[in-house]
XYZ file of N, CA and C in Angstrom:
405
model
N -11.761 28.919 -24.088
C -12.732 29.656 -23.291
C -11.965 30.618 -22.390
N -12.472 31.837 -22.300
C -11.873 32.870 -21.450
C -12.829 33.187 -20.312
N -12.257 33.576 -19.192
C -13.073 34.029 -18.066
C -12.383 35.204 -17.408
N -13.163 36.218 -17.059
C -12.664 37.348 -16.284
C -13.513 37.464 -15.022
N -12.911 38.030 -13.992
C -13.623 38.192 -12.723
C -13.280 39.547 -12.136
N -14.293 40.218 -11.627
C -14.090 41.467 -10.899
C -14.754 41.320 -9.538
N -14.399 42.202 -8.625
C -14.991 42.113 -7.292
C -15.339 43.481 -6.745
N -16.285 43.470 -5.834
C -16.710 44.675 -5.122
C -17.238 44.219 -3.762
N -17.608 45.161 -2.931
C -18.135 44.800 -1.619
C -19.214 45.778 -1.193
N -19.956 45.369 -0.203
C -20.942 46.248 0.417
C -21.213 45.730 1.821
N -21.683 46.616 2.671
C -22.071 46.261 4.031
C -23.578 46.403 4.138
N -24.228 45.408 4.728
C -25.685 45.471 4.856
C -26.141 44.603 6.017
N -27.335 44.922 6.495
C -27.977 44.133 7.548
C -29.054 43.265 6.918
N -29.415 42.206 7.621
C -30.537 41.370 7.201
C -30.912 40.428 8.323
N -32.040 39.787 8.149
C -32.432 38.679 9.018
C -33.188 37.691 8.148
N -33.186 36.439 8.564
C -33.863 35.387 7.807
C -35.103 34.971 8.573
N -36.248 35.411 8.088
C -37.522 35.218 8.775
C -37.842 33.748 9.016
N -37.543 32.892 8.074
C -37.902 31.477 8.194
C -36.749 30.580 8.626
N -35.707 31.177 9.165
C -34.569 30.426 9.689
C -34.804 30.257 11.183
N -34.624 29.127 11.706
C -34.884 28.926 13.132
C -33.561 28.777 13.859
N -32.972 29.920 14.152
C -31.678 29.991 14.820
C -31.241 31.434 14.904
N -29.955 31.642 15.164
C -29.476 33.002 15.427
C -29.598 33.945 14.224
N -29.613 33.424 13.005
C -29.733 34.290 11.820
C -31.143 34.842 11.648
N -32.042 34.424 12.509
C -33.400 34.960 12.541
C -33.392 36.393 13.095
N -32.325 36.725 13.820
C -32.175 38.058 14.401
C -31.481 38.991 13.414
N -31.795 40.270 13.510
C -31.144 41.270 12.681
C -29.639 41.248 12.952
N -28.862 41.158 11.886
C -27.405 41.173 11.983
C -26.844 41.682 10.665
N -25.546 41.875 10.593
C -24.962 42.419 9.374
C -23.750 41.647 8.904
N -23.395 41.925 7.650
C -22.216 41.324 7.036
C -21.493 42.376 6.204
N -20.220 42.171 6.027
C -19.442 42.882 5.022
C -19.320 41.913 3.850
N -20.228 42.047 2.908
C -20.317 41.126 1.785
C -19.204 41.396 0.773
N -18.620 40.344 0.252
C -17.670 40.407 -0.853
C -18.357 39.760 -2.048
N -18.333 40.414 -3.203
C -19.047 39.921 -4.374
C -18.088 39.803 -5.555
N -18.107 38.664 -6.216
C -17.329 38.438 -7.434
C -18.302 38.259 -8.590
N -18.026 38.914 -9.698
C -18.810 38.724 -10.926
C -17.879 38.115 -11.973
N -18.335 37.032 -12.585
C -17.544 36.292 -13.567
C -18.199 36.423 -14.943
N -17.384 36.698 -15.953
C -17.849 36.683 -17.347
C -17.044 35.617 -18.076
N -17.696 34.962 -19.032
C -17.063 33.857 -19.741
C -17.460 33.903 -21.211
N -16.510 33.580 -22.066
C -16.796 33.529 -23.496
C -15.620 32.991 -24.275
N -15.858 32.701 -25.528
C -14.812 32.078 -26.351
C -14.167 33.041 -27.341
N -14.700 34.254 -27.457
C -14.155 35.194 -28.439
C -13.742 36.499 -27.773
N -12.618 37.028 -28.232
C -12.115 38.301 -27.739
C -12.474 39.410 -28.719
N -12.565 40.635 -28.198
C -12.841 41.760 -29.091
C -11.566 42.184 -29.825
N -11.656 43.243 -30.610
C -10.505 43.704 -31.392
C -9.323 44.073 -30.506
N -9.599 44.489 -29.287
C -8.543 44.868 -28.349
C -7.968 43.697 -27.578
N -8.454 42.488 -27.867
C -7.933 41.297 -27.196
C -8.562 41.037 -25.842
N -9.752 41.624 -25.602
C -10.421 41.440 -24.312
C -11.763 40.741 -24.486
N -12.103 39.947 -23.507
C -13.430 39.336 -23.463
C -14.459 40.411 -23.117
N -14.200 41.110 -22.027
C -15.047 42.204 -21.547
C -14.153 43.100 -20.715
N -14.198 44.368 -20.970
C -13.351 45.325 -20.267
C -13.605 45.242 -18.757
N -12.548 45.039 -17.979
C -12.676 44.972 -16.523
C -13.406 46.198 -15.982
N -13.060 47.368 -16.507
C -13.644 48.616 -16.008
C -15.157 48.625 -16.193
N -15.633 48.130 -17.318
C -17.067 48.130 -17.577
C -17.801 47.137 -16.679
N -17.247 45.939 -16.534
C -17.879 44.943 -15.667
C -17.837 45.392 -14.215
N -16.705 45.928 -13.797
C -16.571 46.407 -12.416
C -17.513 47.575 -12.155
N -17.685 48.447 -13.143
C -18.610 49.574 -12.985
C -20.036 49.108 -12.781
N -20.447 48.104 -13.555
C -21.803 47.555 -13.397
C -21.968 46.916 -12.029
N -20.985 46.130 -11.604
C -21.055 45.484 -10.297
C -21.087 46.512 -9.169
N -20.239 47.504 -9.246
C -20.213 48.533 -8.190
C -21.519 49.316 -8.129
N -22.116 49.594 -9.274
C -23.401 50.311 -9.290
C -24.476 49.497 -8.582
N -24.465 48.202 -8.775
C -25.441 47.328 -8.115
C -25.166 47.272 -6.615
N -23.919 47.098 -6.231
C -23.580 47.027 -4.806
C -23.915 48.330 -4.081
N -23.787 49.437 -4.781
C -24.117 50.742 -4.186
C -25.593 50.811 -3.790
N -26.462 50.121 -4.551
C -27.898 50.125 -4.255
C -28.220 49.488 -2.903
N -27.376 48.569 -2.449
C -27.670 47.846 -1.204
C -26.700 48.164 -0.077
N -25.686 48.980 -0.346
C -24.702 49.304 0.682
C -25.353 50.068 1.836
N -25.082 49.609 3.042
C -25.601 50.216 4.266
C -27.130 50.271 4.301
N -27.750 49.167 3.898
C -29.203 49.039 3.971
C -29.564 47.819 4.802
N -30.850 47.709 5.098
C -31.405 46.467 5.627
C -31.990 45.755 4.412
N -31.399 44.658 4.018
C -31.820 43.954 2.802
C -33.270 43.493 2.865
N -33.794 43.291 4.051
C -35.197 42.897 4.187
C -36.147 43.989 3.706
N -35.675 45.231 3.669
C -36.509 46.355 3.267
C -36.389 46.695 1.786
N -35.550 45.980 1.034
C -35.339 46.297 -0.374
C -36.599 46.008 -1.183
N -37.075 47.036 -1.896
C -38.319 46.948 -2.661
C -37.998 46.996 -4.150
N -38.653 46.144 -4.922
C -38.508 46.150 -6.369
C -39.092 47.442 -6.923
N -38.301 48.158 -7.714
C -38.731 49.462 -8.242
C -39.939 49.357 -9.159
N -40.095 48.231 -9.846
C -41.199 48.075 -10.802
C -42.478 47.575 -10.140
N -42.353 46.602 -9.232
C -43.546 45.974 -8.664
C -43.923 46.494 -7.286
N -42.957 47.069 -6.578
C -43.215 47.519 -5.214
C -43.162 46.398 -4.194
N -42.871 45.184 -4.638
C -42.799 44.022 -3.740
C -41.413 43.931 -3.096
N -41.356 43.299 -1.935
C -40.066 43.052 -1.297
C -39.248 42.113 -2.191
N -38.019 42.501 -2.471
C -37.165 41.742 -3.385
C -36.868 40.350 -2.844
N -36.565 40.247 -1.571
C -36.118 38.977 -1.001
C -37.178 38.264 -0.158
N -38.392 38.764 -0.163
C -39.514 38.141 0.550
C -39.179 37.870 2.019
N -38.468 38.828 2.634
C -38.047 38.768 4.028
C -37.068 37.642 4.331
N -36.455 37.075 3.312
C -35.432 36.052 3.505
C -34.274 36.299 2.542
N -33.491 37.367 2.807
C -32.370 37.683 1.922
C -31.166 36.768 2.187
N -31.299 35.532 1.747
C -30.204 34.575 1.876
C -29.096 34.951 0.896
N -27.914 34.441 1.116
C -26.802 34.699 0.192
C -27.147 34.219 -1.215
N -27.889 33.130 -1.310
C -28.294 32.608 -2.624
C -29.198 33.596 -3.352
N -30.173 34.139 -2.631
C -31.084 35.109 -3.252
C -30.370 36.409 -3.590
N -29.433 36.805 -2.753
C -28.663 38.021 -3.021
C -27.823 37.834 -4.287
N -27.184 36.678 -4.428
C -26.367 36.396 -5.616
C -27.220 36.431 -6.881
N -28.404 35.848 -6.814
C -29.307 35.833 -7.967
C -29.719 37.251 -8.342
N -30.105 38.037 -7.353
C -30.540 39.414 -7.601
C -29.402 40.240 -8.195
N -28.205 40.122 -7.630
C -27.059 40.878 -8.144
C -26.772 40.484 -9.588
N -26.817 39.195 -9.892
C -26.587 38.723 -11.255
C -27.522 39.432 -12.234
N -28.809 39.416 -11.943
C -29.784 40.011 -12.850
C -29.665 41.536 -12.911
N -29.273 42.145 -11.819
C -29.065 43.597 -11.819
C -27.858 43.971 -12.681
N -26.791 43.172 -12.632
C -25.624 43.429 -13.489
C -26.025 43.296 -14.956
N -26.791 42.256 -15.271
C -27.277 42.097 -16.651
C -27.997 43.360 -17.116
N -28.879 43.882 -16.271
C -29.630 45.088 -16.632
C -28.706 46.287 -16.820
N -27.711 46.416 -15.939
C -26.742 47.519 -16.052
C -25.980 47.437 -17.368
N -25.525 46.238 -17.730
C -24.764 46.066 -18.964
C -25.619 46.366 -20.192
N -26.864 45.925 -20.178
C -27.740 46.146 -21.328
C -28.192 47.601 -21.432
N -28.258 48.312 -20.324
C -28.713 49.711 -20.337
C -27.647 50.667 -20.860
N -26.396 50.266 -20.783
C -25.285 51.126 -21.204
C -24.962 50.842 -22.673
N -25.042 51.852 -23.539
C -24.741 51.618 -24.961
C -23.340 51.042 -25.200
N -22.394 51.358 -24.326
C -21.022 50.862 -24.491
C -20.905 49.363 -24.208
N -21.853 48.802 -23.435
C -21.764 47.384 -23.065
C -22.973 46.578 -23.535
N -23.873 47.214 -24.260
C -25.057 46.508 -24.752
C -24.623 45.274 -25.538
N -25.259 44.146 -25.264
C -24.915 42.896 -25.935
C -23.902 42.052 -25.191
N -23.318 42.609 -24.123
C -22.307 41.845 -23.383
C -22.892 41.094 -22.185
N -24.131 41.363 -21.836
C -24.734 40.695 -20.672
C -24.719 39.185 -20.834
N -24.756 38.702 -22.069
C -24.727 37.255 -22.320
C -23.422 36.621 -21.824
N -22.377 37.456 -21.634
C -21.092 36.947 -21.153
C -21.077 36.727 -19.643
N -21.987 37.385 -18.930
C -22.038 37.209 -17.482
C -22.365 35.752 -17.199
N -21.535 35.122 -16.389
C -21.646 33.688 -16.162
C -22.071 33.346 -14.737
N -21.465 34.024 -13.764
C -21.733 33.673 -12.364
C -21.500 34.872 -11.466
N -22.184 34.850 -10.320
C -21.955 35.820 -9.251
C -21.782 35.050 -7.955
N -20.703 35.365 -7.254
C -20.435 34.793 -5.931
C -20.694 35.856 -4.882
N -21.378 35.488 -3.814
C -21.593 36.382 -2.682
C -21.040 35.696 -1.440
N -20.048 36.330 -0.828
C -19.448 35.834 0.407
C -20.020 36.622 1.578
N -20.658 35.925 2.512
C -21.077 36.577 3.759
C -19.894 36.685 4.706
N -19.036 35.695 4.660
C -17.792 35.661 5.425
C -16.723 35.105 4.487
N -15.458 35.186 4.860
C -14.422 34.626 3.976
C -14.572 33.121 3.716
N -15.336 32.435 4.559
C -15.463 30.983 4.402
C -16.855 30.519 3.994
N -17.769 31.461 3.722
C -19.148 31.092 3.372
C -19.584 31.843 2.118
N -19.795 31.080 1.038
C -20.116 31.666 -0.265
C -21.338 31.001 -0.868
N -22.149 31.808 -1.548
C -23.231 31.295 -2.395
C -22.926 31.766 -3.807
N -23.263 30.947 -4.782
C -23.015 31.278 -6.184
C -24.279 31.097 -6.989
N -24.557 32.062 -7.875
C -25.607 31.915 -8.863
C -24.919 31.804 -10.215
N -25.294 30.778 -10.994
C -24.710 30.521 -12.312
C -25.814 30.565 -13.345
N -25.515 31.200 -14.473
C -26.478 31.221 -15.588
C -26.750 29.794 -16.023
N -28.029 29.491 -16.284
C -28.404 28.161 -16.766
C -27.814 27.899 -18.119
């Protein structure tokens, strides 16, 4: 089994509406995000998934939320708030995972590789991480 990991970052504000403590207030983080791909077969070039392609998808997703208030993020298709006013690190990791999948499938050069995406880690701080893993 092979695994590759790329990383990107973004800065954003948020608050947790249903948290009863200081995170209920508007505050910000410099988020660090890792995207992991996993698989058992390499392509003709000896790679599981080109770092540049995976990193490009991750960076495109992070660009969508960089310097925003995550509580205001609206789903482009439904018009609903993406995080339901509670953009926890867990929900952010899940959203980023699915957005990377969409990016990979939309690009003809990476179509079919989204199945390799395995996990997304979102660090709010160097010591606090949430991870979303494909079932």
